[in-house]
Coordinates of C-alpha atoms in Angstrom, one line a residue:
M1 CA 0.0 0.0 0.0
S2 CA 1.4 3.4 -1.0
P3 CA 1.4 6.5 1.3
T4 CA -1.5 8.0 -0.8
D5 CA -3.8 5.0 -0.6
T6 CA -6.8 5.6 1.6
P7 CA -8.9 2.5 1.9
H8 CA -11.7 4.4 3.8
P9 CA -11.5 8.0 2.6
H10 CA -14.7 8.9 4.4
L11 CA -13.2 8.0 7.7
R12 CA -10.3 10.4 7.0
D13 CA -12.6 13.2 6.1
D14 CA -15.2 12.7 8.8
A15 CA -12.9 11.9 11.7
S16 CA -12.6 14.4 14.6
T17 CA -9.1 15.2 13.5
D18 CA -7.0 14.9 10.3
A19 CA -5.9 11.5 9.3
L20 CA -2.6 10.2 10.3
P21 CA 0.0 9.5 7.6
L22 CA 1.5 6.3 6.4
A23 CA 5.3 6.1 6.8
P24 CA 7.1 5.5 3.5
A25 CA 8.1 2.1 2.5
L26 CA 11.6 0.8 2.5
G27 CA 14.3 3.3 1.6
P28 CA 13.3 6.9 2.4
S29 CA 13.5 8.1 5.9
L30 CA 10.4 8.9 8.0
D31 CA 11.5 12.5 7.7
A32 CA 9.9 12.5 4.3
A33 CA 6.6 11.2 5.5
R34 CA 3.4 13.3 5.4
M35 CA 2.4 14.1 8.9
P36 CA -1.1 15.3 10.0
R37 CA -2.0 18.9 9.7
R38 CA -2.8 20.8 12.8
S39 CA -6.4 20.2 13.8
T40 CA -8.9 23.0 13.4
L41 CA -12.3 23.6 14.9
V42 CA -13.9 23.9 11.5
E43 CA -12.9 23.2 7.9
P44 CA -13.6 25.7 5.0
R45 CA -16.3 23.4 3.8
V46 CA -18.4 24.6 6.8
L47 CA -19.0 27.8 4.8
L48 CA -20.9 25.9 2.1
V49 CA -23.0 24.0 4.7
T50 CA -23.7 27.3 6.5
A51 CA -24.8 29.0 3.3
V52 CA -27.2 26.1 2.5
A53 CA -28.4 26.2 6.1
V54 CA -29.2 29.9 5.9
V55 CA -31.3 29.3 2.8
L56 CA -33.0 26.4 4.6
G57 CA -33.8 28.7 7.5
V58 CA -35.5 31.2 5.2
C59 CA -37.4 28.5 3.3
A60 CA -38.5 26.8 6.6
A61 CA -39.8 30.1 7.9
F62 CA -42.0 30.6 4.8
I63 CA -43.2 27.0 4.9
A64 CA -44.1 27.5 8.6
Q65 CA -46.3 30.4 7.6
L66 CA -47.9 28.4 4.9
L67 CA -48.6 25.6 7.4
V68 CA -50.3 28.1 9.8
A69 CA -52.3 29.5 6.9
L70 CA -53.3 26.0 5.7
I71 CA -54.4 25.1 9.3
A72 CA -56.5 28.2 9.3
L73 CA -57.9 27.4 5.9
V74 CA -59.0 23.9 7.0
T75 CA -60.4 25.3 10.3
N76 CA -62.5 27.9 8.6
A77 CA -63.8 25.3 6.1
A78 CA -64.4 22.6 8.6
F79 CA -66.0 24.6 11.4
Y80 CA -67.4 27.7 9.8
G81 CA -68.1 26.6 6.2
R82 CA -66.1 29.5 4.6
L83 CA -63.0 29.9 2.5
S84 CA -60.6 32.0 4.5
A85 CA -57.0 31.8 5.8
D86 CA -57.6 34.1 8.7
T87 CA -56.5 32.6 12.0
V88 CA -59.5 31.5 14.0
S89 CA -60.2 29.2 16.9
P90 CA -62.6 26.3 16.4
A91 CA -63.9 26.8 19.9
G92 CA -66.5 29.3 18.6
H93 CA -68.1 27.0 16.0
P94 CA -71.8 27.0 15.4
L95 CA -72.0 23.2 14.7
G96 CA -73.5 22.0 17.9
P97 CA -73.4 18.2 18.2
W98 CA -72.2 17.9 14.6
V99 CA -68.8 19.0 15.8
I100 CA -68.2 15.4 16.8
V101 CA -68.1 14.4 13.2
V102 CA -65.5 16.9 12.1
P103 CA -62.4 15.4 13.8
V104 CA -63.5 11.9 12.7
I105 CA -63.4 13.0 9.1
G106 CA -60.0 14.6 9.7
G107 CA -58.7 11.4 11.2
L108 CA -60.0 9.4 8.3
L109 CA -58.2 11.6 5.8
V110 CA -55.0 11.4 7.8
G111 CA -55.3 7.6 7.9
L112 CA -55.8 7.5 4.2
M113 CA -52.7 9.7 3.6
A114 CA -50.7 7.5 5.9
R115 CA -51.9 4.3 4.3
W116 CA -51.3 5.4 0.7
G117 CA -48.7 8.1 1.1
S118 CA -46.3 7.3 3.8
R119 CA -46.7 5.8 7.3
A120 CA -44.0 8.2 8.5
I121 CA -46.4 11.1 8.7
R122 CA -48.0 9.4 11.8
G123 CA -47.1 10.8 15.2
H124 CA -45.6 14.1 16.2
G125 CA -42.6 14.0 13.9
I126 CA -39.6 14.4 16.2
P127 CA -39.1 10.7 17.1
E128 CA -39.2 9.9 13.4
A129 CA -36.6 12.5 12.6
M130 CA -34.4 11.2 15.4
E131 CA -34.6 7.7 14.0
Q132 CA -33.5 8.8 10.6
V133 CA -30.6 10.7 12.1
L134 CA -29.4 7.7 14.1
L135 CA -30.0 4.9 11.6
N136 CA -30.4 6.2 8.1
E137 CA -27.7 8.9 7.7
S138 CA -30.5 11.6 8.0
K139 CA -32.2 10.4 4.8
I140 CA -35.9 11.3 4.9
A141 CA -38.1 10.4 2.0
P142 CA -38.8 13.6 0.0
R143 CA -42.5 13.0 0.0
I144 CA -42.6 13.6 3.7
T145 CA -41.8 17.3 2.9
F146 CA -45.3 17.6 1.4
L147 CA -47.3 14.9 3.2
K148 CA -46.4 15.9 6.8
P149 CA -47.6 19.5 6.7
V150 CA -50.8 18.6 4.7
S151 CA -51.7 15.8 7.0
S152 CA -51.0 17.9 10.1
A153 CA -53.0 20.8 8.7
V154 CA -55.9 18.4 8.2
A155 CA -55.6 16.8 11.6
I156 CA -55.2 20.2 13.5
G157 CA -57.6 22.1 11.3
T158 CA -60.4 19.6 11.9
G159 CA -60.0 20.0 15.7
G160 CA -57.0 17.8 16.6
P161 CA -55.7 19.0 19.9
F162 CA -52.1 19.4 18.7
G163 CA -49.6 22.2 18.1
A164 CA -48.1 23.1 14.8
E165 CA -44.5 22.9 16.1
G166 CA -44.0 19.1 15.7
P167 CA -45.1 19.0 12.1
I168 CA -43.1 22.1 11.1
I169 CA -40.0 20.7 12.8
A170 CA -40.5 17.4 10.9
T171 CA -41.2 19.3 7.7
G172 CA -38.2 21.6 8.0
G173 CA -36.1 18.6 8.8
A174 CA -37.4 16.7 5.8
L175 CA -36.6 19.7 3.6
G176 CA -33.1 19.8 5.0
S177 CA -32.6 16.1 4.4
F178 CA -34.0 16.5 0.9
L179 CA -31.4 19.2 0.0
G180 CA -28.8 17.1 1.7
Q181 CA -29.6 14.2 -0.6
L182 CA -29.5 16.5 -3.7
L183 CA -26.1 17.9 -2.8
H184 CA -22.8 16.1 -2.5
V185 CA -22.5 16.1 1.2
T186 CA -21.5 13.6 4.0
G187 CA -23.9 12.0 6.3
D188 CA -22.8 14.3 9.1
E189 CA -23.4 17.4 6.9
R190 CA -26.8 16.1 6.0
K191 CA -27.6 15.8 9.6
V192 CA -26.7 19.4 10.1
L193 CA -29.0 20.5 7.3
L194 CA -31.8 18.4 8.7
A195 CA -31.3 20.1 12.1
A196 CA -31.1 23.5 10.5
G197 CA -34.4 23.1 8.7
A198 CA -36.1 21.8 11.8
A199 CA -34.7 24.6 14.0
G200 CA -35.7 27.2 11.4
G201 CA -39.2 25.9 11.3
M202 CA -39.5 26.0 15.1
T203 CA -38.1 29.6 15.1
A204 CA -40.7 30.7 12.6
I205 CA -43.6 29.4 14.6
F206 CA -42.6 30.6 18.0
G207 CA -39.9 33.3 17.5
S208 CA -37.5 31.4 19.7
P209 CA -34.2 31.1 17.8
V210 CA -32.0 30.2 20.8
A211 CA -34.4 27.5 22.1
A212 CA -34.6 26.1 18.5
V213 CA -30.8 25.8 18.4
I214 CA -30.7 24.0 21.8
L215 CA -33.6 21.7 20.8
A216 CA -31.6 20.8 17.7
V217 CA -28.6 19.9 19.9
E218 CA -30.6 18.0 22.5
L219 CA -32.9 16.0 20.2
L220 CA -31.4 15.9 16.7
L221 CA -27.7 16.6 16.5
F222 CA -26.6 14.6 19.6
E223 CA -23.5 16.7 19.6
L224 CA -22.2 20.2 20.4
R225 CA -19.5 20.9 17.8
P226 CA -18.7 24.1 16.0
R227 CA -19.2 22.5 12.6
S228 CA -22.8 21.8 13.4
L229 CA -23.6 24.6 15.8
I230 CA -22.7 27.4 13.5
P231 CA -24.9 26.5 10.5
V232 CA -27.9 25.7 12.7
A233 CA -27.5 29.0 14.7
L234 CA -27.3 31.1 11.5
A235 CA -30.3 29.2 10.1
T236 CA -32.4 30.2 13.1
V237 CA -31.3 33.8 12.8
A238 CA -32.4 33.8 9.2
A239 CA -35.8 32.3 10.1
A240 CA -36.2 34.7 12.9
G241 CA -35.5 37.6 10.5
V242 CA -38.3 36.4 8.3
R243 CA -40.7 36.1 11.2
Y244 CA -39.9 39.6 12.5
A245 CA -40.4 41.0 9.0
T246 CA -43.7 39.3 8.4
V247 CA -45.3 38.6 11.8
G248 CA -43.6 41.0 14.2
T249 CA -41.5 40.7 17.3
D250 CA -44.2 40.4 20.0
P251 CA -43.9 37.3 22.2
V252 CA -46.1 34.4 21.3
F253 CA -47.4 34.0 24.8
A254 CA -47.7 37.5 26.1
M255 CA -48.1 37.9 29.8
P256 CA -48.1 40.8 32.2
Y257 CA -45.0 41.9 34.0
V258 CA -44.2 39.7 37.0
A259 CA -42.1 40.7 40.0
E260 CA -38.9 39.0 41.0
P261 CA -39.7 36.0 43.3
G262 CA -38.3 35.8 46.8
M263 CA -36.4 32.9 48.3
A264 CA -39.5 31.1 49.7
A265 CA -41.3 31.5 46.4
L266 CA -38.3 30.2 44.5
A267 CA -38.1 27.1 46.6
C268 CA -41.8 26.5 46.0
Y269 CA -41.3 26.8 42.2
V270 CA -38.5 24.2 42.4
A271 CA -40.7 21.8 44.4
L272 CA -43.5 22.5 41.9
G273 CA -41.2 21.5 39.1
G274 CA -40.4 18.2 40.8
L275 CA -44.2 17.4 41.2
I276 CA -44.8 18.3 37.5
G277 CA -41.9 15.9 36.7
L278 CA -43.9 13.1 38.3
V279 CA -46.8 14.1 36.1
S280 CA -44.7 14.1 33.0
V281 CA -43.7 10.5 33.8
A282 CA -47.3 9.5 34.2
V283 CA -48.3 11.3 31.0
T284 CA -45.6 9.5 29.0
H285 CA -46.7 6.1 30.3
I286 CA -50.4 6.8 29.7
V287 CA -49.8 8.0 26.2
Y288 CA -47.8 4.9 25.2
G289 CA -50.3 2.7 27.1
I290 CA -53.1 4.1 24.9
E291 CA -50.9 3.5 21.8
D292 CA -50.5 -0.1 22.9
A293 CA -54.2 -0.4 23.3
F294 CA -54.7 0.8 19.7
E295 CA -52.2 -1.9 18.6
K296 CA -54.6 -4.5 20.0
L297 CA -57.7 -3.3 18.0
P298 CA -58.9 -5.8 15.4
V299 CA -59.0 -3.1 12.7
H300 CA -56.3 -1.8 10.3
W301 CA -54.2 1.1 11.7
M302 CA -55.5 3.3 8.9
W303 CA -58.8 3.6 10.8
W304 CA -57.2 4.4 14.2
P305 CA -56.9 8.2 13.6
A306 CA -60.7 8.3 12.9
I307 CA -61.3 6.5 16.2
G308 CA -59.1 9.0 17.9
G309 CA -61.0 11.7 16.1
L310 CA -64.2 10.5 17.6
A311 CA -62.8 10.9 21.1
V312 CA -61.6 14.4 20.1
G313 CA -65.0 15.3 18.8
I314 CA -66.8 14.1 21.9
V315 CA -64.4 15.9 24.3
G316 CA -64.6 19.0 22.0
Y317 CA -68.4 19.1 22.2
F318 CA -68.2 19.5 26.0
A319 CA -65.0 21.4 26.1
P320 CA -64.6 23.5 22.9
L321 CA -61.3 25.0 24.1
T322 CA -59.6 21.7 23.7
L323 CA -60.1 21.8 19.9
G324 CA -57.2 23.0 17.7
V325 CA -53.7 24.2 18.6
G326 CA -54.8 26.1 21.7
Y327 CA -52.0 28.7 21.7
G328 CA -54.5 31.2 23.0
N329 CA -55.2 28.9 26.0
I330 CA -51.5 28.9 26.9
E331 CA -51.3 32.7 26.8
D332 CA -54.4 33.0 29.0
I333 CA -52.9 30.6 31.5
V334 CA -49.7 32.5 31.9
A335 CA -51.6 35.8 31.9
G336 CA -53.8 34.6 34.7
H337 CA -57.1 34.9 32.8
F338 CA -58.5 31.5 33.8
A339 CA -60.5 30.8 37.0
V340 CA -59.6 27.8 39.1
G341 CA -62.5 25.7 37.9
A342 CA -62.0 26.5 34.3
L343 CA -58.3 25.6 34.6
A344 CA -59.0 22.2 36.1
F345 CA -61.6 21.4 33.5
L346 CA -59.4 22.5 30.6
C347 CA -56.4 20.5 32.0
V348 CA -58.3 17.2 32.3
M349 CA -60.2 17.5 29.1
K350 CA -57.2 18.5 27.0
F351 CA -55.2 15.6 28.4
I352 CA -58.0 13.1 27.5
S353 CA -58.4 14.5 24.0
W354 CA -54.7 14.8 23.2
S355 CA -53.6 11.5 24.7
I356 CA -56.2 9.4 22.8
A357 CA -55.6 11.3 19.6
L358 CA -51.8 11.0 19.8
G359 CA -52.1 7.3 20.7
S360 CA -54.2 6.7 17.6
G361 CA -51.3 7.6 15.4
T362 CA -52.6 10.8 13.8
S363 CA -50.3 13.7 12.8
G364 CA -49.6 16.5 15.2
G365 CA -47.2 18.0 17.8
T366 CA -46.8 17.4 21.5
L367 CA -45.3 20.7 22.7
A368 CA -48.5 22.9 22.8
P369 CA -50.7 20.2 24.4
L370 CA -48.1 19.6 27.1
F371 CA -47.7 23.3 27.7
T372 CA -51.5 23.6 28.2
I373 CA -51.6 20.6 30.6
G374 CA -48.5 21.6 32.5
G375 CA -49.4 25.3 32.6
A376 CA -52.9 24.6 33.9
L377 CA -51.5 22.3 36.6
G378 CA -48.8 24.8 37.6
A379 CA -51.4 27.6 37.8
L380 CA -53.7 25.5 39.9
A381 CA -50.9 24.7 42.3
G382 CA -50.1 28.4 42.4
F383 CA -53.7 29.4 43.3
G384 CA -53.7 26.7 45.9
L385 CA -50.5 28.0 47.6
V386 CA -51.8 31.6 47.5
A387 CA -54.9 30.5 49.3
V388 CA -53.1 28.4 51.9
A389 CA -49.9 30.3 52.4
P390 CA -50.1 33.8 50.9
Q391 CA -47.0 34.8 52.8
L392 CA -44.8 32.7 50.4
G393 CA -45.3 35.3 47.7
I394 CA -46.4 32.8 45.0
D395 CA -47.5 34.2 41.7
P396 CA -49.9 31.8 39.9
R397 CA -48.8 33.2 36.6
I398 CA -45.1 32.2 37.3
A399 CA -46.4 28.9 38.6
G400 CA -48.2 28.3 35.3
L401 CA -45.0 29.3 33.4
V402 CA -42.9 26.9 35.5
G403 CA -45.5 24.1 35.1
M404 CA -45.7 24.4 31.3
A405 CA -41.9 24.3 30.9
A406 CA -41.3 21.6 33.5
I407 CA -43.8 19.1 32.0
F408 CA -41.9 19.3 28.7
A409 CA -38.5 19.1 30.4
G410 CA -39.7 16.0 32.2
A411 CA -41.4 14.4 29.3
S412 CA -38.7 15.0 26.7
R413 CA -35.7 15.6 29.0
A414 CA -34.8 18.6 26.8
L415 CA -33.9 20.7 29.9
L416 CA -32.3 23.7 28.4
T417 CA -34.8 23.8 25.5
S418 CA -37.7 24.0 27.9
V419 CA -36.1 26.8 30.0
V420 CA -35.1 29.0 27.1
F421 CA -38.2 28.3 25.1
A422 CA -40.5 29.4 27.9
F423 CA -38.4 32.5 28.4
E424 CA -38.2 33.5 24.7
T425 CA -42.0 33.0 24.1
T426 CA -43.0 35.1 27.2
Q427 CA -40.0 37.5 27.4
Q428 CA -40.2 37.5 31.2
P429 CA -36.7 37.9 32.7
H430 CA -37.9 37.4 36.3
G431 CA -39.3 34.0 35.3
L432 CA -36.0 32.7 34.2
L433 CA -34.7 31.6 37.6
P434 CA -37.9 29.8 38.6
L435 CA -37.9 28.2 35.2
L436 CA -34.3 26.9 35.6
G437 CA -35.0 25.5 39.1
G438 CA -38.4 24.0 38.2
C439 CA -37.2 22.4 35.0
A440 CA -34.1 21.0 36.6
A441 CA -36.2 19.4 39.3
A442 CA -38.6 17.9 36.7
Y443 CA -35.6 16.6 34.7
L444 CA -34.2 15.0 37.8
V445 CA -37.4 13.2 38.7
S446 CA -37.9 12.1 35.1
A447 CA -34.4 10.7 34.8
L448 CA -34.8 8.8 38.0
A449 CA -38.3 7.4 37.2
M450 CA -38.2 6.4 33.6
R451 CA -35.6 5.2 31.1
N452 CA -37.0 6.6 27.9
T453 CA -38.9 9.8 27.1
I454 CA -42.0 10.7 25.2
M455 CA -39.7 11.4 22.3
T456 CA -37.6 8.2 22.5
E457 CA -39.9 5.5 23.8
K458 CA -41.4 4.7 20.3
I459 CA -38.0 4.3 18.6
A460 CA -36.5 2.6 21.6
R461 CA -39.1 -0.1 21.2
R462 CA -37.7 -0.7 17.7
G463 CA -34.3 -1.3 19.1
V464 CA -32.8 2.2 18.5
R465 CA -30.4 3.4 21.1
V466 CA -30.7 7.1 21.6
P467 CA -27.7 9.0 23.1
T468 CA -28.6 10.7 26.4
E469 CA -25.3 12.3 27.3
Y470 CA -22.9 14.6 25.4
A471 CA -19.5 14.2 27.0
A472 CA -16.1 15.2 25.8
D473 CA -14.4 12.3 23.9
Y474 CA -12.1 10.7 26.5
L475 CA -9.8 9.3 23.8
E476 CA -9.2 12.9 22.6
Q477 CA -7.8 13.8 26.1
V478 CA -5.2 11.0 26.3
L479 CA -1.9 11.1 24.3
V480 CA -0.5 8.1 22.6
R481 CA 2.7 8.3 24.7
D482 CA 0.6 7.7 27.8
A483 CA -1.0 4.5 26.5
A484 CA 1.5 2.9 24.2
S485 CA 3.5 -0.2 25.1
R486 CA 7.1 0.9 25.3
D487 CA 8.8 -2.4 26.1
V488 CA 8.5 -3.7 22.5
V489 CA 10.5 -6.3 20.7
S490 CA 11.8 -4.9 17.4
L491 CA 13.6 -6.8 14.7
R492 CA 16.5 -5.6 12.6
T493 CA 16.8 -5.7 8.8
S494 CA 20.1 -7.6 9.3
D495 CA 18.5 -10.4 11.3
E496 CA 18.3 -13.9 9.7
L497 CA 14.9 -15.7 9.6
G498 CA 16.4 -18.8 11.3
E499 CA 17.4 -16.8 14.4
I500 CA 14.0 -15.0 14.5
R501 CA 12.1 -18.3 14.1
A502 CA 14.0 -19.8 17.0
L503 CA 13.0 -16.9 19.2
L504 CA 9.4 -17.1 18.1
N505 CA 9.2 -20.7 19.0
S506 CA 11.0 -20.2 22.3
G507 CA 8.0 -18.8 24.1
K508 CA 10.0 -15.9 25.5
P509 CA 8.0 -12.8 26.6
G510 CA 7.6 -10.3 23.8
Y511 CA 7.7 -12.8 21.0
Q512 CA 4.0 -13.8 21.0
H513 CA 2.8 -10.7 19.0
Q514 CA 1.3 -11.0 15.5
G515 CA 3.4 -8.2 14.1
F516 CA 6.8 -6.7 14.8
P517 CA 8.4 -3.4 13.8
V518 CA 11.5 -3.7 11.8
V519 CA 14.3 -1.1 12.2
D520 CA 17.6 -0.6 10.5
D521 CA 21.0 -0.4 12.2
A522 CA 20.5 3.3 12.7
G523 CA 17.3 2.6 14.7
Q524 CA 14.9 4.0 12.0
V525 CA 11.6 2.2 11.3
R526 CA 11.7 0.5 8.0
G527 CA 8.6 -1.6 8.0
V528 CA 6.4 -4.1 9.7
V529 CA 6.5 -7.9 9.4
T530 CA 3.8 -10.3 10.4
R531 CA 4.3 -13.5 12.3
R532 CA 2.9 -15.4 9.3
S533 CA 5.6 -14.0 7.0
L534 CA 8.3 -14.9 9.4
L535 CA 7.1 -18.5 9.7
D536 CA 6.6 -18.9 5.9
A537 CA 8.2 -22.2 5.1
S538 CA 9.0 -21.1 1.5
Q539 CA 11.6 -18.6 2.9
P540 CA 15.0 -20.0 3.7
N541 CA 16.5 -19.6 7.2
M542 CA 19.5 -17.8 5.9
R543 CA 17.5 -15.0 4.3
R544 CA 17.8 -11.6 6.0
L545 CA 14.8 -9.8 7.1
G546 CA 15.7 -6.8 5.0
D547 CA 15.4 -8.9 1.9
L548 CA 11.7 -9.7 2.6
G549 CA 8.9 -7.6 1.2
L550 CA 8.1 -5.7 4.4
R551 CA 4.7 -4.2 4.9
P552 CA 5.0 -0.4 5.0
P553 CA 4.7 0.8 8.6
V554 CA 1.6 2.6 9.7
V555 CA 2.8 5.0 12.3
V556 CA 1.6 7.5 14.8
H557 CA 3.5 10.1 16.8
E558 CA 3.6 9.9 20.5
H559 CA 2.0 13.3 20.8
H560 CA -1.1 12.3 18.9
S561 CA -4.3 11.6 20.8
L562 CA -5.9 8.2 21.1
R563 CA -8.8 9.4 19.1
E564 CA -6.5 10.2 16.2
A565 CA -4.9 6.8 16.6
A566 CA -8.2 4.9 16.8
D567 CA -9.5 6.7 13.7
H568 CA -6.3 5.7 11.9
M569 CA -6.6 2.1 12.9
V570 CA -10.1 2.0 11.5
A571 CA -9.1 3.7 8.3
E572 CA -6.2 1.3 7.6
D573 CA -8.1 -1.8 8.9
I574 CA -5.3 -2.8 11.3
G575 CA -5.0 -3.5 15.0
R576 CA -1.7 -1.9 15.9
L577 CA 0.3 1.2 15.1
I578 CA 4.0 1.9 15.3
V579 CA 4.7 4.8 17.7
V580 CA 7.6 7.0 16.7
G581 CA 9.1 10.1 18.2
V582 CA 8.3 13.6 17.0
D583 CA 11.8 14.8 16.4
A584 CA 14.0 13.5 13.6
P585 CA 15.2 10.9 13.0
H586 CA 11.8 9.7 14.5
P587 CA 13.1 6.9 16.7
L588 CA 10.9 3.9 17.5
V589 CA 9.1 4.6 20.8
G590 CA 6.7 1.7 21.1
I591 CA 3.6 0.1 19.7
L592 CA -0.1 0.9 20.2
T593 CA -2.7 -1.8 20.0
R594 CA -6.5 -1.9 20.2
G595 CA -6.0 -3.4 23.7
D596 CA -3.9 -0.4 24.8
I597 CA -6.7 1.9 23.7
L598 CA -9.3 0.0 25.6
S599 CA -7.0 -0.1 28.7
A600 CA -6.9 3.7 28.6
H601 CA -10.5 3.7 29.6
R602 CA -9.7 2.2 33.0
R603 CA -8.8 5.7 34.3
R604 CA -12.2 7.0 33.1
L605 CA -14.0 4.2 34.7
K606 CA -12.1 4.7 37.9
G607 CA -13.0 8.4 38.0
A608 CA -16.7 7.6 37.4
H609 CA -17.2 4.7 39.8
E610 CA -14.5 4.5 42.5
G611 CA -15.1 6.9 45.3
G612 CA -12.7 7.9 48.1
R613 CA -11.8 10.6 50.6
H614 CA -8.6 12.5 49.9
I615 CA -8.8 15.0 52.7
R616 CA -9.4 13.7 56.2
I617 CA -10.1 16.5 58.6
R618 CA -9.1 14.7 61.7
E619 CA -5.7 13.6 60.4
T620 CA -5.1 17.1 58.9
L621 CA -5.8 18.7 62.3
K622 CA -3.5 16.3 64.1
R623 CA -0.7 17.0 61.6
Y624 CA -0.9 20.8 62.1
T625 CA -1.5 20.7 65.9
S626 CA 1.1 18.1 66.9

């Protein structure tokens, strides 16, 4: 193999650092070898990905507005019998009992689209996008770009108790994936484009660019690296610019000014977040329990959304505010416009309608319904605390704000997304600290109580392992010099095969390896020879090792990281690397094997699992007083 051969070029391009070089074959010194370039945070190619991401952000923003208009168009036609794209709530419909039929028709249409279009339009969109990122190199079928918004508009416009955020996130992601499949990009770059489209769509709906970036990191990218963060961030900025120019800069959930909470109130908000975390766990289990119940029905899944629509219609007849996206309900909750009885009724009825509809497999989002349920619960708790202990200084509006964010933090475990999203959509600076405490408590309870989330349970059941932690690569922190085996038996080009074979058969320590570095009399590495070649019976005992066709050495400098070394092993399909010094004439330092890389993890495991006291107060006092 020549120095320019790259059996797996994609590994060289996509690795966290530049590829390591092959040392030249026999003859030239290692001084002439190509060594890796200094690693950089980003490559110039990021400029291209960023430019495409910005275009995606703009496109996703306009698509989001089209989706909102399409939902309004269906709502007007279904509930009011008129052709109009003006935003209207279905709660004021004049249909009477006939309202029960409307969601059934919508569910039937969604079922038909799923059956004959694509089954991927079912559900709230984010789990399906996560699955494509994790298993399919972010390749989403192009038809989803059109089917998902249309099916969601039909489901929501006919009274489905969903938000538009899930469908537009899925649609924006599908658009990014579609462009990523048209362009010549890597799988990682396609993932960035998918996340950029999804984040741009979310920004256009809620005017929350920072939360959209964080959501992309927590639920789609599964990494926090400059090459992915920069394009997604600029895509959300572009989408926000479109929203500001067309819709305005007012917060989506406007609420009156709230005062800064005191210490007692802050403690109560944190405790409230923990209680809402328990609710989020229960909600997740109930939703998937309902979905399991639908799986047992003796009818084709195409009819399930219509059955779910029947439940939506019945609930909507008694509680009209449960119909549709319900963003106005969320705003009224955090603004304190609901009475206690109305809050409790809305909370229960919205949960019944949403959980059955979502379990039936129709198309719609989860964020707005969860915000309604959690916000109502939080506000109810706030009113209760005000009545029982007014001296605590609880504000039911802040309690509602904490409740709506905490239930999403617990159900999805997107902690930072929940905090920043609630802040951006209300623009209440004094609510930020209660949000952080309440969402962290909900996150803690959720992490202790359930393994998967409302976003990951579905795909986890299909055997997909979803990353839950984003830690720095440990192998990137360890240098080759600290893990390599230095007591290595090396052979010389002047050695005769007979002498080497005798040593191999002697059983002496160091001669059981499957490969050996070969150096010349000056100590420079000249190649690698395998045990099989040394024992080849066709070669005479008197032949010198330098006369064999040595395999060119695959080398690594002692100052490289184990991540670089591991990537190099994969790229070259070998299990060991020759370790040489940095300075000329690059002397042989040792050898690095796969086992050495695995052994390096012992220190990480020790730090994670082995506890101990390193400062003992009693002994320290004795030392200084004696």
